[in-house]
PDB file of C-alpha atoms in Angstrom:
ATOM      1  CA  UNK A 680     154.236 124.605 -16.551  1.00 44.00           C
ATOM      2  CA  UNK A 681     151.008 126.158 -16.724  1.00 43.00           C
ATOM      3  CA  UNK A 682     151.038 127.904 -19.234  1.00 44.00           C
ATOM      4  CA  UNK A 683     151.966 124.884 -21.240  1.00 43.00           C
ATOM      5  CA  UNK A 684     148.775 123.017 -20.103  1.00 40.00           C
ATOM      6  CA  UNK A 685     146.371 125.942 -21.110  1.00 40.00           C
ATOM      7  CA  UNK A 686     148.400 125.202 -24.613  1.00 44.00           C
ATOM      8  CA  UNK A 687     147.659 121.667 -24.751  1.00 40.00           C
ATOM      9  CA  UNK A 688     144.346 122.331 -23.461  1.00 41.00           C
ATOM     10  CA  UNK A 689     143.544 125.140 -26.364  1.00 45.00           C
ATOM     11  CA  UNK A 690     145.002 122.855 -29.036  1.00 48.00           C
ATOM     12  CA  UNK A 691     142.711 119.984 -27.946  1.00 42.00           C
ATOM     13  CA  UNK A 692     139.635 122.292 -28.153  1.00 44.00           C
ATOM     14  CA  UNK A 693     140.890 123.548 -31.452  1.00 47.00           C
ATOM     15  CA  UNK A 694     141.023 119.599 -32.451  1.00 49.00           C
ATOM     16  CA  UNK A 695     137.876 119.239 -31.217  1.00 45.00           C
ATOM     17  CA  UNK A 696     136.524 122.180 -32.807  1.00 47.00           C
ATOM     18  CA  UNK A 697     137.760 121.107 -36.121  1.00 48.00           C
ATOM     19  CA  UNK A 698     136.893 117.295 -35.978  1.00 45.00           C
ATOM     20  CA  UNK A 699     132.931 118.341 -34.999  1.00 46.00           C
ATOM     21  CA  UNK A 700     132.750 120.979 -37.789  1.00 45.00           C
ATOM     22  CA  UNK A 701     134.523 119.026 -40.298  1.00 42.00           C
ATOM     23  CA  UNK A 702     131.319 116.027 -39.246  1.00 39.00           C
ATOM     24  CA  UNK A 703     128.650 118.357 -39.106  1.00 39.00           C
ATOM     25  CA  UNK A 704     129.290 119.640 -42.803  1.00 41.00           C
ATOM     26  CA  UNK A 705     129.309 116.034 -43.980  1.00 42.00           C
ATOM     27  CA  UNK A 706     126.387 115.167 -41.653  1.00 39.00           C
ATOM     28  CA  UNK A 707     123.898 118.002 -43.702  1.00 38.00           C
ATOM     29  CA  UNK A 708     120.925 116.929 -44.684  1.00 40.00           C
ATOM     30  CA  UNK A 709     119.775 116.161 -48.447  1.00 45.00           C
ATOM     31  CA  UNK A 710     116.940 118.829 -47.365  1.00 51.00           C
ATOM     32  CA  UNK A 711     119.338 121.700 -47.334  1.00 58.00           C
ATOM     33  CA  UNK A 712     121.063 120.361 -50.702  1.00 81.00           C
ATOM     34  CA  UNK A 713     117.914 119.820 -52.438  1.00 92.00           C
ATOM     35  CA  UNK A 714     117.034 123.498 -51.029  1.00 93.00           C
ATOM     36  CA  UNK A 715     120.406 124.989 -52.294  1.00 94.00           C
ATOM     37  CA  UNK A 716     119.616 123.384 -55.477  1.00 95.00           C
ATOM     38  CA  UNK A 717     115.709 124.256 -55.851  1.00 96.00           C
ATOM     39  CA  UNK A 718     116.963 128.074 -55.317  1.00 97.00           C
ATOM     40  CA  UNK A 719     119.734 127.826 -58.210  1.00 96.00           C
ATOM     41  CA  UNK A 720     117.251 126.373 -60.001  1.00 97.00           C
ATOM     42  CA  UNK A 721     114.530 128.961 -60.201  1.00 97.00           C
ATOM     43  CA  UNK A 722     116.774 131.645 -59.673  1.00 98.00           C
ATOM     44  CA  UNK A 723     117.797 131.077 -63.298  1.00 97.00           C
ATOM     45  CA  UNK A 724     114.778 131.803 -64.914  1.00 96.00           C
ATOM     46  CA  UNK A 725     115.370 135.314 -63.494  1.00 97.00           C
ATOM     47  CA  UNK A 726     116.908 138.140 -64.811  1.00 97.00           C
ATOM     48  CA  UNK A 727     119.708 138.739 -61.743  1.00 98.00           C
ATOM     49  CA  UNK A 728     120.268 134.647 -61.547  1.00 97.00           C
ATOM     50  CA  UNK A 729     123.847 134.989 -59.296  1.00 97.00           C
ATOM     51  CA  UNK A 730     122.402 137.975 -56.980  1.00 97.00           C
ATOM     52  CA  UNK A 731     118.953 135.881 -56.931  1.00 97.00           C
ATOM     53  CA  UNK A 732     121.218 132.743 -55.698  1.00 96.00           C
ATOM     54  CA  UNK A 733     123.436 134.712 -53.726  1.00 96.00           C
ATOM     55  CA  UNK A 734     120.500 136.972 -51.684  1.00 96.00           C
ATOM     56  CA  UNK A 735     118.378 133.718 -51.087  1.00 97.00           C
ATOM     57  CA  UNK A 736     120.631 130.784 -50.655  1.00 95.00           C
ATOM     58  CA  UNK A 737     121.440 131.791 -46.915  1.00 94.00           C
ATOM     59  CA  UNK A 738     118.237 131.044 -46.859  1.00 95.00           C
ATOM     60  CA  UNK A 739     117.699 127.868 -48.273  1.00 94.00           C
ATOM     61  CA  UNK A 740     116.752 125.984 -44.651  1.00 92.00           C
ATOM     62  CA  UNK A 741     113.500 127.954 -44.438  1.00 94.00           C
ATOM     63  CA  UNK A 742     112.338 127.883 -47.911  1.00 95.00           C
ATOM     64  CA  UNK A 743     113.434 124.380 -48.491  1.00 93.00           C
ATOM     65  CA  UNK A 744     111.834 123.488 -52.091  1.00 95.00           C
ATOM     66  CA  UNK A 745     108.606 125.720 -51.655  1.00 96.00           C
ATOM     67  CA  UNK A 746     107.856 128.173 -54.397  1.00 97.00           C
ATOM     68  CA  UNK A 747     105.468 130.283 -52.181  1.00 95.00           C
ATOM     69  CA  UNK A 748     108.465 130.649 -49.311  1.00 96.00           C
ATOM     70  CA  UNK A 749     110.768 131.301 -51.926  1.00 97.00           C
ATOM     71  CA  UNK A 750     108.972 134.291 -53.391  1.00 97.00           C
ATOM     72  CA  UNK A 751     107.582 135.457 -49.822  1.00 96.00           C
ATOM     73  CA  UNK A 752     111.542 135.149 -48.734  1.00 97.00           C
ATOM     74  CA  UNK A 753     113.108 137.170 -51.851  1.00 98.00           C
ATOM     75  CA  UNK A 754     110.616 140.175 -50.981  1.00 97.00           C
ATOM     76  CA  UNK A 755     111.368 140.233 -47.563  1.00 97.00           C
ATOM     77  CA  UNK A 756     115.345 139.864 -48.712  1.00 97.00           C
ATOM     78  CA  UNK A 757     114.462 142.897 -50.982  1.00 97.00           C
ATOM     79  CA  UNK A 758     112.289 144.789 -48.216  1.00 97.00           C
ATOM     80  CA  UNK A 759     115.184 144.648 -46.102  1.00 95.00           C
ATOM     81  CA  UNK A 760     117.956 145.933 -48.885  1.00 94.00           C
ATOM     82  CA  UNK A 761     115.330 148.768 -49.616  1.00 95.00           C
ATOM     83  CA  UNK A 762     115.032 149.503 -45.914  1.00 94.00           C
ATOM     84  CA  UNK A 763     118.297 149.763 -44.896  1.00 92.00           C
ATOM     85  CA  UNK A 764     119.656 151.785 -48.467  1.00 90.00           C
ATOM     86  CA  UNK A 765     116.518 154.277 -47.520  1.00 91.00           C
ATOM     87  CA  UNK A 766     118.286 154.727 -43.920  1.00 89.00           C
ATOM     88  CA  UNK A 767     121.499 155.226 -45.135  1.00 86.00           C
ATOM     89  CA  UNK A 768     120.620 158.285 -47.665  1.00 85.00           C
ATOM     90  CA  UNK A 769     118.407 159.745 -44.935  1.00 87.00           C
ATOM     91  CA  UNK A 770     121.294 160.362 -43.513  1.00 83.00           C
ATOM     92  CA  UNK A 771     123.254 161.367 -46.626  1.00 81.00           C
ATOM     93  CA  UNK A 772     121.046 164.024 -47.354  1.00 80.00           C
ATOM     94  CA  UNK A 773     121.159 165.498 -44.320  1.00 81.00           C
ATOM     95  CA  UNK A 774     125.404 165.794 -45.231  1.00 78.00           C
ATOM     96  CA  UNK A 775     126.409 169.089 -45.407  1.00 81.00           C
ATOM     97  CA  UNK A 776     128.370 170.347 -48.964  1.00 78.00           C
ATOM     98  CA  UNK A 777     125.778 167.947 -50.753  1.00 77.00           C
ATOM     99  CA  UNK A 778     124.875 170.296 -54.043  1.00 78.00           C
ATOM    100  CA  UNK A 779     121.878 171.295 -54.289  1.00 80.00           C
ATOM    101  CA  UNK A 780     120.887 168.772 -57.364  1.00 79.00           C
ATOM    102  CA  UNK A 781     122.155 165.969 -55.772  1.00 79.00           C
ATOM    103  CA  UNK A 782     120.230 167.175 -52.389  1.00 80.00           C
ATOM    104  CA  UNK A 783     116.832 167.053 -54.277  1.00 83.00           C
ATOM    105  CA  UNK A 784     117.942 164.064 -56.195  1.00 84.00           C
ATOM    106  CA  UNK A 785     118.326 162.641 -52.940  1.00 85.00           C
ATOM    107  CA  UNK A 786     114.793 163.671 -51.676  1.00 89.00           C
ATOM    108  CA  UNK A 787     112.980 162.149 -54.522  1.00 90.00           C
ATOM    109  CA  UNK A 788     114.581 159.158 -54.811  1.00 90.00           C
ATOM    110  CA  UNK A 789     113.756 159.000 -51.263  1.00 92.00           C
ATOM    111  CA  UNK A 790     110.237 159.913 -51.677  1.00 94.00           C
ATOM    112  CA  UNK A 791     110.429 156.804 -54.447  1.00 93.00           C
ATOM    113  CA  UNK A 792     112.070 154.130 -51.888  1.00 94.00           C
ATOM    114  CA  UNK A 793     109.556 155.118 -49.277  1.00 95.00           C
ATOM    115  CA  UNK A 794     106.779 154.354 -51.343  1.00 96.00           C
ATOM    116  CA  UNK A 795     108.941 151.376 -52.898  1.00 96.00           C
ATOM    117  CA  UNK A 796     109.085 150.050 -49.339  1.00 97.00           C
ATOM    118  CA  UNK A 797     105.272 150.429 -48.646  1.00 97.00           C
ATOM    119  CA  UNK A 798     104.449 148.235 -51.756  1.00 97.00           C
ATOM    120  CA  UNK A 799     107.012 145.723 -50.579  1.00 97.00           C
ATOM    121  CA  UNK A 800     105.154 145.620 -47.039  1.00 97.00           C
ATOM    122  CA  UNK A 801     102.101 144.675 -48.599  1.00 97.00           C
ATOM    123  CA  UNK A 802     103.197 142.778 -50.595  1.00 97.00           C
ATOM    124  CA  UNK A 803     104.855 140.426 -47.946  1.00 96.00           C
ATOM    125  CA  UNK A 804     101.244 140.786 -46.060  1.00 96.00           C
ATOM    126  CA  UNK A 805      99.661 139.979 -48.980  1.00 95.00           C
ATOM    127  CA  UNK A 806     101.382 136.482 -49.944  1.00 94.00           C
ATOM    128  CA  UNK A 807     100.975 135.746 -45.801  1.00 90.00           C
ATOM    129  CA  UNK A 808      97.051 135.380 -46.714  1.00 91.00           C
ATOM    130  CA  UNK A 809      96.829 133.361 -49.593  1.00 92.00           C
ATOM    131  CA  UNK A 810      94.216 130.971 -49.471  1.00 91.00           C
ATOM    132  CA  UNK A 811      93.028 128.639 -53.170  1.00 90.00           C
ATOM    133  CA  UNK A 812      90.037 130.472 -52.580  1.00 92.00           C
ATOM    134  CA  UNK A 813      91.571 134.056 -53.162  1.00 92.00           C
ATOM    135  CA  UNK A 814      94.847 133.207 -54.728  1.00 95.00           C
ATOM    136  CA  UNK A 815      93.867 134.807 -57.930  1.00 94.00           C
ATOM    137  CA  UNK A 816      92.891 138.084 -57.068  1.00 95.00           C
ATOM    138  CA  UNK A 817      95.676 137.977 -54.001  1.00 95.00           C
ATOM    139  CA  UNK A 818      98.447 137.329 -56.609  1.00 96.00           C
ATOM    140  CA  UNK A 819      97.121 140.403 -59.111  1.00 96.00           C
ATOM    141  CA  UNK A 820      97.677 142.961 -56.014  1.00 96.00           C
ATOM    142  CA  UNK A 821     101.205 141.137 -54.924  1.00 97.00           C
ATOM    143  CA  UNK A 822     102.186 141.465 -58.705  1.00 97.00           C
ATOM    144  CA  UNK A 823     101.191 145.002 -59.277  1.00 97.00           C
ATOM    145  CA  UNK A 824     102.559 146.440 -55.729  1.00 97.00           C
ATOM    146  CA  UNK A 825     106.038 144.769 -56.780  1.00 97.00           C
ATOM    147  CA  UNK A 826     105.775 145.898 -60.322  1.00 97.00           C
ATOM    148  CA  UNK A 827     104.991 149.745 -58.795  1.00 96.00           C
ATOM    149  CA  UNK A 828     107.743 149.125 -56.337  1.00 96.00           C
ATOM    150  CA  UNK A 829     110.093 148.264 -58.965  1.00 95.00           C
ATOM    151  CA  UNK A 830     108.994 151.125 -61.400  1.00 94.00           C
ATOM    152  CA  UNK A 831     109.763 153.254 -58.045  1.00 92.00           C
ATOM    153  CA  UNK A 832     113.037 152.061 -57.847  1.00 90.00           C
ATOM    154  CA  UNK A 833     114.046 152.579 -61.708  1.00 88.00           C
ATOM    155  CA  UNK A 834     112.483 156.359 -61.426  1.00 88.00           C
ATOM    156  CA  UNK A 835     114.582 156.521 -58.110  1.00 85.00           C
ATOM    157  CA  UNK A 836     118.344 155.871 -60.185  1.00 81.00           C
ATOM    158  CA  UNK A 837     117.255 157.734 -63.166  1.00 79.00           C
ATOM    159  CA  UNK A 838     117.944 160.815 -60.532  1.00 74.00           C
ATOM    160  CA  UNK A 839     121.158 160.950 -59.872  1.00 71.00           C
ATOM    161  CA  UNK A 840     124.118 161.929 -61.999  1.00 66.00           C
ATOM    162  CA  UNK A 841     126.817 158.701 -62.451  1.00 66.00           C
ATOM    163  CA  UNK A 842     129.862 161.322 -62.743  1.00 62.00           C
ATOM    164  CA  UNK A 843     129.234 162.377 -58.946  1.00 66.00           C
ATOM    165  CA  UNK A 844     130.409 160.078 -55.642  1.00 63.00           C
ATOM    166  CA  UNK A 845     127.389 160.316 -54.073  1.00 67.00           C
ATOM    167  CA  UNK A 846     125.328 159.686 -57.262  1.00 71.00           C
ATOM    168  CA  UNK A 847     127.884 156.342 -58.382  1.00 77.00           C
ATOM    169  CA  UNK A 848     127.419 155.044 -54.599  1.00 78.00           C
ATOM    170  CA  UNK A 849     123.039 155.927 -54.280  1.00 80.00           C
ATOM    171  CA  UNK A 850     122.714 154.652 -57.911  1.00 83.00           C
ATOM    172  CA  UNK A 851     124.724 151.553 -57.590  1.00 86.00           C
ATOM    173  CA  UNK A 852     122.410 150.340 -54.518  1.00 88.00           C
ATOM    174  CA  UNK A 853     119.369 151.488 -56.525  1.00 91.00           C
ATOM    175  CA  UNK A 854     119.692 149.723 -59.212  1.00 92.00           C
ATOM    176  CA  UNK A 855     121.060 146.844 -56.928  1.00 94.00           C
ATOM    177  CA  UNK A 856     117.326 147.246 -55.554  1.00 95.00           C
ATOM    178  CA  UNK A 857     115.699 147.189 -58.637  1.00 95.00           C
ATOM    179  CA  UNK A 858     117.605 144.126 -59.864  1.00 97.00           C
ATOM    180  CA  UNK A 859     116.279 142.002 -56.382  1.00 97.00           C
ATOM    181  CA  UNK A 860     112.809 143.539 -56.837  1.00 97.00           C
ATOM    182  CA  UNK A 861     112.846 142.463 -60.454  1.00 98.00           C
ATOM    183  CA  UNK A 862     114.054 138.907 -59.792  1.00 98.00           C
ATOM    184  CA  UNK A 863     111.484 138.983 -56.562  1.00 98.00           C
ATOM    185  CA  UNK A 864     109.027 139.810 -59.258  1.00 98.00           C
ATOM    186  CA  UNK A 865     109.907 136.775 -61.141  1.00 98.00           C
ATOM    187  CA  UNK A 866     109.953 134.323 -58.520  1.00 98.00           C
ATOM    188  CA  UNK A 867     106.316 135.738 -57.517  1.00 98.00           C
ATOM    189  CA  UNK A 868     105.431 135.413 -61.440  1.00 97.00           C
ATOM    190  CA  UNK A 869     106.535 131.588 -61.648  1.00 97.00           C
ATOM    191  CA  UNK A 870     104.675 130.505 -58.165  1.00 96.00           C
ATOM    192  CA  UNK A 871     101.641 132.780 -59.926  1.00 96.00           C
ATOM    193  CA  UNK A 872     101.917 130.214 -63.010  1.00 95.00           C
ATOM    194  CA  UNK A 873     101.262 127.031 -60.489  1.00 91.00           C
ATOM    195  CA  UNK A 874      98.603 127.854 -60.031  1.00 84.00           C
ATOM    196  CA  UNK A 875      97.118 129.466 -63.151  1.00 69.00           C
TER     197      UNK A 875
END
């Protein structure tokens, strides 16, 4: 007989469960569909447009329609990707049987993301600060740290042979790298033009 009640009472909360979840996704705010749409939107004028929407839309509560949080959120979406690919072929490298071209591929492009990452950080600093009164001169540094960043990244791929495993899997999140720093670079480009 018990365990018959803690049935009922698990299908109830599943009912429950279901009926509040099914109202809170028709209860979302305009906000979050205007924000949805605001990111589709100027993610097409990018070069990536479906890994622009698909890094940023998770997003779409805090930048809501906002050019400058929508730029200042696709570098730190980048910063992170460039982060956590850096961690990962730290420890690759340190892999034993890597060959010894691949091993100093590995350093360089390493060498690259680190600085890659750097220009990222300030860049993210950078677009914290901006003020009308130094927007200008602001934006010029933001736009040339994420141009060197993604010139780092490019140099970075070039490294690594595509007909090796390790080289297919370091290149492929490379370039996937490059192509968010090149759409971040973009988004950053079009808020520039606002205010030009």
């Amino acid at each position: 007989m018990e365990s018959s009640s803690s049935k009922y009472l698990l299908i109830l909360l599943a009912i429950f469960y279901l009926i509040n979840s099914s109202s809170a996704s028709r209860n979302v705010p305009s906000k979050i569909t205007a924000s949805t749409e605001f990111i589709k939107t100027s993610c097409s004028s990018t070069t990536y447009p479906t890994l622009c929407y698909k890094s940023l839309a998770r997003h779409a509560s805090l930048i809501q329609t906002s050019p400058k949080l929508l730029a200042h959120a696709s570098l730190n979406v980048t910063l992170a990707m460039a982060k956590s690919t850096s961690a990962v072929m730290l420890k690759m490298s340190k892999s034993p049987g890597m060959k010894p071209r691949e091993a100093d591929a590995m350093q360089d492009c390493l060498e690259e993301l680190s600085d890659s990452v750097d220009e990222l950080r300030k860049s993210i600093g950078e677009m914290g600060l901006i003020k009308a009164s130094n927007f200008e001169l602001t934006m010029n540094d933001i736009q040339t740290w994420v141009s060197a960043a993604l010139t780092d990244d490019t140099t970075c791929s070039d490294g690594f042979e595509k007909n090796t495993v390790n080289g297919k899997v370091v290149r492929g999140q490379i370039v996937k790298i490059a192509h968010m720093t090149s759409n971040a670079l973009a988004l950053i480009n079009s808020y520039a033009s606002l205010h030009a």
